[in-house]
């Protein structure tokens, strides 16, 4: 479903990604992990053809950019870290606009919008309120609905749990476990390791610009203490910082 070969990305003389090789098969949910600035969002942006790679090849569904850009994007659902929500539109208007962009038939629009909104939101009345009045969690839910409206085969989710309360996060995790099947795949980048552990079948770790690890979640956990955060901490070789200079505050 996704094949990345010998991918490099540089900004001037600064390397951001180096020699990335990654294959994501249908039926898998890959948790993309790494420190801030490791290159996770850059990789997602390249997969979406929002920024070009410096070199290397990217293939989605056996197609490539720029020849098959439209065909690829029709099959991808995207939730960016910063939701592209227009504050002046109501939730309904925002979703109608997304349906127009996706080319969803008018006879299908209201049904898809209503059923998804009723599932993710507790109050159906929020649909007709301006998005500018939505909380961070509500905006995240609306972004998830936008990513699903056109029945994609691949979901690219960048920090999908940011702003969601624990209950809403569990609803999303359970939904994604039902959505995933042998014909679909998910790539999720998140710093919430607990939620990644609940949903991912595979783990990819980007560290110091390179793909430091890619295998099943179970094999990843075997390498450490059985806890995803401790295993990641050991892989990234993060040394505990000294508190000596802060004794004036800690004592």
C-alpha positions as a Markdown table, in Angstrom:
| # | Residue | x | y | z |
|---|---|---|---|---|
| 1 | Unk | 0.0 | 0.0 | 0.0 |
| 2 | Unk | 2.9 | 2.4 | 0.8 |
| 3 | Unk | 6.4 | 1.8 | -0.4 |
| 4 | Unk | 9.2 | 4.2 | 0.4 |
| 5 | Unk | 12.7 | 3.5 | -1.1 |
| 6 | Unk | 16.0 | 5.3 | -0.4 |
| 7 | Unk | 14.2 | 8.5 | 0.6 |
| 8 | Unk | 16.2 | 11.6 | 1.4 |
| 9 | Unk | 15.0 | 15.1 | 2.3 |
| 10 | Unk | 17.3 | 18.1 | 2.7 |
| 11 | Unk | 16.7 | 21.8 | 3.3 |
| 12 | Unk | 19.7 | 23.4 | 1.9 |
| 13 | Unk | 22.6 | 21.6 | 3.5 |
| 14 | Unk | 20.6 | 20.3 | 6.4 |
| 15 | Unk | 19.5 | 16.7 | 6.2 |
| 16 | Unk | 16.0 | 16.0 | 7.6 |
| 17 | Unk | 15.5 | 12.4 | 6.5 |
| 18 | Unk | 18.2 | 10.0 | 5.3 |
| 19 | Unk | 17.9 | 6.7 | 3.5 |
| 20 | Unk | 14.3 | 5.8 | 4.6 |
| 21 | Unk | 13.1 | 2.4 | 3.4 |
| 22 | Unk | 9.5 | 1.6 | 4.5 |
| 23 | Unk | 6.8 | -0.7 | 3.3 |
| 24 | Unk | 3.3 | -0.7 | 4.8 |
| 25 | Unk | 1.0 | -3.5 | 3.8 |
| 26 | Unk | -2.9 | -3.5 | 3.8 |
| 27 | Unk | -4.3 | -4.7 | 7.1 |
| 28 | Unk | -1.6 | -3.0 | 9.3 |
| 29 | Unk | -1.7 | 0.0 | 11.6 |
| 30 | Unk | 1.8 | 1.5 | 11.9 |
| 31 | Unk | 2.7 | 3.7 | 14.9 |
| 32 | Unk | 5.2 | 6.3 | 13.8 |
| 33 | Unk | 7.3 | 7.3 | 16.8 |
| 34 | Unk | 10.3 | 9.5 | 17.5 |
| 35 | Unk | 11.4 | 12.7 | 19.2 |
| 36 | Unk | 10.2 | 16.1 | 18.3 |
| 37 | Unk | 12.0 | 17.2 | 15.1 |
| 38 | Unk | 12.9 | 13.7 | 14.1 |
| 39 | Unk | 11.2 | 14.0 | 10.8 |
| 40 | Unk | 7.9 | 12.2 | 11.3 |
| 41 | Unk | 5.7 | 15.1 | 10.0 |
| 42 | Unk | 8.1 | 15.6 | 7.1 |
| 43 | Unk | 7.7 | 12.0 | 6.1 |
| 44 | Unk | 3.9 | 12.3 | 6.2 |
| 45 | Unk | 4.0 | 15.5 | 4.2 |
| 46 | Unk | 6.1 | 13.7 | 1.5 |
| 47 | Unk | 3.6 | 10.9 | 1.4 |
| 48 | Unk | 0.9 | 13.4 | 0.8 |
| 49 | Unk | 3.0 | 15.2 | -1.9 |
| 50 | Unk | 2.8 | 18.4 | 0.1 |
| 51 | Unk | 6.6 | 18.8 | 0.0 |
| 52 | Unk | 9.0 | 17.0 | -2.5 |
| 53 | Unk | 11.7 | 14.6 | -1.4 |
| 54 | Unk | 15.2 | 15.5 | -2.3 |
| 55 | Unk | 15.7 | 12.0 | -3.7 |
| 56 | Unk | 14.2 | 8.5 | -3.5 |
| 57 | Unk | 10.9 | 6.9 | -4.5 |
| 58 | Unk | 7.5 | 7.0 | -3.0 |
| 59 | Unk | 4.6 | 4.7 | -4.2 |
| 60 | Unk | 1.1 | 4.5 | -2.8 |
| 61 | Unk | -1.3 | 1.9 | -4.1 |
| 62 | Unk | 1.2 | 1.1 | -6.9 |
| 63 | Unk | 1.0 | 4.7 | -8.1 |
| 64 | Unk | 3.4 | 7.7 | -7.8 |
| 65 | Unk | 3.6 | 11.4 | -7.8 |
| 66 | Unk | 3.0 | 13.6 | -9.7 |
| 67 | Unk | 1.4 | 11.5 | -12.4 |
| 68 | Unk | -1.2 | 10.0 | -10.2 |
| 69 | Unk | -1.7 | 12.7 | -7.5 |
| 70 | Unk | -5.4 | 13.0 | -7.9 |
| 71 | Unk | -6.0 | 9.2 | -7.9 |
| 72 | Unk | -3.9 | 8.8 | -4.8 |
| 73 | Unk | -5.5 | 11.5 | -2.9 |
| 74 | Unk | -8.9 | 10.1 | -3.5 |
| 75 | Unk | -7.9 | 7.0 | -1.6 |
| 76 | Unk | -6.3 | 8.8 | 1.4 |
| 77 | Unk | -7.9 | 10.2 | 4.5 |
| 78 | Unk | -5.8 | 12.8 | 6.3 |
| 79 | Unk | -6.0 | 14.2 | 9.8 |
| 80 | Unk | -3.2 | 16.8 | 10.1 |
| 81 | Unk | -1.8 | 17.9 | 13.5 |
| 82 | Unk | -3.4 | 21.3 | 12.9 |
| 83 | Unk | -6.9 | 20.9 | 11.7 |
| 84 | Unk | -7.9 | 22.8 | 8.6 |
| 85 | Unk | -11.1 | 24.1 | 10.0 |
| 86 | Unk | -12.8 | 27.4 | 9.0 |
| 87 | Unk | -14.0 | 29.1 | 12.1 |
| 88 | Unk | -16.7 | 31.1 | 10.2 |
| 89 | Unk | -18.4 | 27.9 | 8.9 |
| 90 | Unk | -20.8 | 25.7 | 10.9 |
| 91 | Unk | -19.8 | 22.1 | 11.3 |
| 92 | Unk | -22.4 | 21.2 | 8.7 |
| 93 | Unk | -21.1 | 23.8 | 6.2 |
| 94 | Unk | -17.5 | 22.5 | 6.8 |
| 95 | Unk | -18.5 | 18.9 | 6.1 |
| 96 | Unk | -20.6 | 19.9 | 3.1 |
| 97 | Unk | -17.6 | 21.7 | 1.7 |
| 98 | Unk | -15.4 | 18.6 | 2.3 |
| 99 | Unk | -18.0 | 16.5 | 0.5 |
| 100 | Unk | -17.8 | 18.9 | -2.5 |
| 101 | Unk | -14.0 | 18.6 | -2.6 |
| 102 | Unk | -14.2 | 14.8 | -2.4 |
| 103 | Unk | -16.9 | 14.7 | -5.2 |
| 104 | Unk | -19.3 | 12.8 | -3.0 |
| 105 | Unk | -22.7 | 12.5 | -4.6 |
| 106 | Unk | -25.3 | 14.9 | -3.2 |
| 107 | Unk | -27.7 | 12.0 | -2.4 |
| 108 | Unk | -25.0 | 10.5 | -0.1 |
| 109 | Unk | -23.8 | 13.6 | 1.7 |
| 110 | Unk | -26.4 | 14.2 | 4.4 |
| 111 | Unk | -26.4 | 10.5 | 5.4 |
| 112 | Unk | -22.7 | 10.2 | 5.7 |
| 113 | Unk | -22.4 | 13.5 | 7.6 |
| 114 | Unk | -25.2 | 12.7 | 10.0 |
| 115 | Unk | -24.1 | 9.2 | 10.8 |
| 116 | Unk | -20.5 | 10.1 | 11.4 |
| 117 | Unk | -21.4 | 13.2 | 13.4 |
| 118 | Unk | -23.8 | 11.3 | 15.6 |
| 119 | Unk | -21.1 | 8.7 | 16.2 |
| 120 | Unk | -18.3 | 11.0 | 17.2 |
| 121 | Unk | -20.3 | 13.8 | 18.9 |
| 122 | Unk | -22.6 | 13.5 | 21.9 |
| 123 | Unk | -24.8 | 16.5 | 20.9 |
| 124 | Unk | -26.2 | 16.5 | 17.4 |
| 125 | Unk | -27.0 | 20.2 | 17.8 |
| 126 | Unk | -23.3 | 21.0 | 17.6 |
| 127 | Unk | -23.5 | 20.3 | 13.9 |
| 128 | Unk | -25.1 | 23.7 | 13.2 |
| 129 | Unk | -22.8 | 25.8 | 15.4 |
| 130 | Unk | -19.9 | 27.8 | 14.1 |
| 131 | Unk | -16.6 | 25.9 | 14.2 |
| 132 | Unk | -15.1 | 28.9 | 15.9 |
| 133 | Unk | -17.0 | 27.9 | 19.0 |
| 134 | Unk | -15.7 | 24.3 | 19.0 |
| 135 | Unk | -13.3 | 23.2 | 21.6 |
| 136 | Unk | -10.0 | 21.6 | 20.7 |
| 137 | Unk | -11.5 | 18.1 | 21.1 |
| 138 | Unk | -14.5 | 19.0 | 19.0 |
| 139 | Unk | -12.3 | 20.3 | 16.2 |
| 140 | Unk | -10.2 | 17.1 | 16.3 |
| 141 | Unk | -13.4 | 15.0 | 16.0 |
| 142 | Unk | -14.6 | 17.1 | 13.1 |
| 143 | Unk | -11.2 | 16.6 | 11.4 |
| 144 | Unk | -11.6 | 12.8 | 11.8 |
| 145 | Unk | -15.0 | 12.9 | 10.2 |
| 146 | Unk | -13.5 | 14.9 | 7.3 |
| 147 | Unk | -10.8 | 12.3 | 6.9 |
| 148 | Unk | -13.5 | 9.5 | 6.7 |
| 149 | Unk | -16.3 | 11.0 | 4.5 |
| 150 | Unk | -15.0 | 9.7 | 1.2 |
| 151 | Unk | -14.4 | 6.1 | 2.4 |
| 152 | Unk | -10.6 | 6.1 | 2.1 |
| 153 | Unk | -8.3 | 3.0 | 1.9 |
| 154 | Unk | -5.5 | 4.6 | 3.9 |
| 155 | Unk | -5.5 | 6.9 | 6.9 |
| 156 | Unk | -2.6 | 9.2 | 7.7 |
| 157 | Unk | -3.1 | 10.6 | 11.2 |
| 158 | Unk | -0.8 | 13.2 | 12.8 |
| 159 | Unk | -1.3 | 13.5 | 16.5 |
| 160 | Unk | -5.0 | 12.4 | 16.4 |
| 161 | Unk | -5.4 | 12.2 | 20.2 |
| 162 | Unk | -4.2 | 15.8 | 20.8 |
| 163 | Unk | -7.1 | 17.6 | 22.5 |
| 164 | Unk | -9.3 | 14.5 | 22.9 |
| 165 | Unk | -10.3 | 13.5 | 26.4 |
| 166 | Unk | -9.7 | 9.9 | 27.5 |
| 167 | Unk | -13.2 | 8.8 | 26.7 |
| 168 | Unk | -13.2 | 10.3 | 23.2 |
| 169 | Unk | -9.7 | 8.8 | 22.6 |
| 170 | Unk | -11.1 | 5.3 | 23.5 |
| 171 | Unk | -14.0 | 5.8 | 21.1 |
| 172 | Unk | -11.6 | 6.7 | 18.3 |
| 173 | Unk | -9.3 | 3.7 | 19.0 |
| 174 | Unk | -12.2 | 1.3 | 19.0 |
| 175 | Unk | -13.6 | 2.8 | 15.8 |
| 176 | Unk | -10.3 | 2.5 | 14.0 |
| 177 | Unk | -9.9 | -1.1 | 15.1 |
| 178 | Unk | -13.3 | -1.8 | 13.4 |
| 179 | Unk | -12.4 | 0.3 | 10.3 |
| 180 | Unk | -9.1 | -1.5 | 9.7 |
| 181 | Unk | -9.4 | -4.6 | 7.5 |
| 182 | Unk | -7.3 | -6.5 | 5.1 |
| 183 | Unk | -7.8 | -3.9 | 2.4 |
| 184 | Unk | -7.0 | -0.8 | 4.5 |
| 185 | Unk | -4.0 | 0.6 | 6.5 |
| 186 | Unk | -3.3 | 3.3 | 9.0 |
| 187 | Unk | -0.2 | 5.3 | 9.6 |
| 188 | Unk | -0.5 | 7.2 | 12.9 |
| 189 | Unk | 2.1 | 9.6 | 14.4 |
| 190 | Unk | 1.6 | 10.3 | 18.0 |
| 191 | Unk | 3.4 | 11.0 | 21.2 |
| 192 | Unk | 0.7 | 9.3 | 23.2 |
| 193 | Unk | 2.4 | 5.9 | 23.5 |
| 194 | Unk | -0.3 | 4.3 | 25.5 |
| 195 | Unk | -2.9 | 4.9 | 22.7 |
| 196 | Unk | -0.4 | 3.8 | 20.0 |
| 197 | Unk | 0.1 | 0.6 | 21.9 |
| 198 | Unk | -3.6 | -0.1 | 22.0 |
| 199 | Unk | -4.1 | 0.3 | 18.2 |
| 200 | Unk | -0.8 | -0.4 | 16.4 |
| 201 | Unk | 0.2 | -3.7 | 14.8 |
| 202 | Unk | 3.6 | -2.3 | 13.8 |
| 203 | Unk | 6.0 | 0.3 | 15.1 |
| 204 | Unk | 8.3 | 2.6 | 13.0 |
| 205 | Unk | 10.8 | 4.7 | 14.9 |
| 206 | Unk | 12.6 | 7.7 | 13.2 |
| 207 | Unk | 15.7 | 8.7 | 15.1 |
| 208 | Unk | 18.5 | 11.1 | 14.0 |
| 209 | Unk | 17.0 | 11.4 | 10.5 |
| 210 | Unk | 16.9 | 7.6 | 9.9 |
| 211 | Unk | 14.5 | 4.7 | 10.3 |
| 212 | Unk | 15.9 | 3.2 | 13.5 |
| 213 | Unk | 13.3 | 0.5 | 13.8 |
| 214 | Unk | 10.4 | -1.1 | 11.9 |
| 215 | Unk | 8.8 | -4.3 | 12.9 |
| 216 | Unk | 5.7 | -5.6 | 14.7 |
| 217 | Unk | 4.7 | -4.1 | 18.0 |
| 218 | Unk | 5.1 | -7.4 | 19.8 |
| 219 | Unk | 8.7 | -7.7 | 18.6 |
| 220 | Unk | 9.3 | -4.1 | 19.6 |
| 221 | Unk | 8.1 | -4.8 | 23.2 |
| 222 | Unk | 10.2 | -7.9 | 23.5 |
| 223 | Unk | 13.3 | -5.8 | 23.1 |
| 224 | Unk | 12.6 | -3.9 | 26.2 |
| 225 | Unk | 10.7 | -4.3 | 29.5 |
| 226 | Unk | 7.4 | -5.0 | 27.8 |
| 227 | Unk | 6.4 | -1.3 | 28.1 |
| 228 | Unk | 6.3 | 0.7 | 24.9 |
| 229 | Unk | 7.6 | 3.9 | 26.5 |
| 230 | Unk | 10.6 | 2.2 | 28.2 |
| 231 | Unk | 11.5 | 0.3 | 25.0 |
| 232 | Unk | 11.4 | 3.5 | 23.0 |
| 233 | Unk | 13.4 | 5.4 | 25.6 |
| 234 | Unk | 16.1 | 2.7 | 25.4 |
| 235 | Unk | 16.1 | 2.7 | 21.6 |
| 236 | Unk | 16.6 | 6.4 | 21.4 |
| 237 | Unk | 19.4 | 6.1 | 24.0 |
| 238 | Unk | 18.0 | 9.0 | 26.0 |
| 239 | Unk | 20.2 | 9.7 | 29.0 |
| 240 | Unk | 18.5 | 11.0 | 32.1 |
| 241 | Unk | 19.4 | 14.7 | 32.7 |
| 242 | Unk | 21.2 | 15.7 | 35.9 |
| 243 | Unk | 19.3 | 17.6 | 38.5 |
| 244 | Unk | 22.3 | 18.9 | 40.3 |
| 245 | Unk | 22.0 | 22.5 | 39.0 |
| 246 | Unk | 18.4 | 22.6 | 40.1 |
| 247 | Unk | 18.9 | 21.6 | 43.8 |
| 248 | Unk | 18.2 | 25.2 | 44.7 |
| 249 | Unk | 14.6 | 24.6 | 43.5 |
| 250 | Unk | 14.2 | 20.9 | 44.5 |
| 251 | Unk | 15.3 | 21.2 | 48.1 |
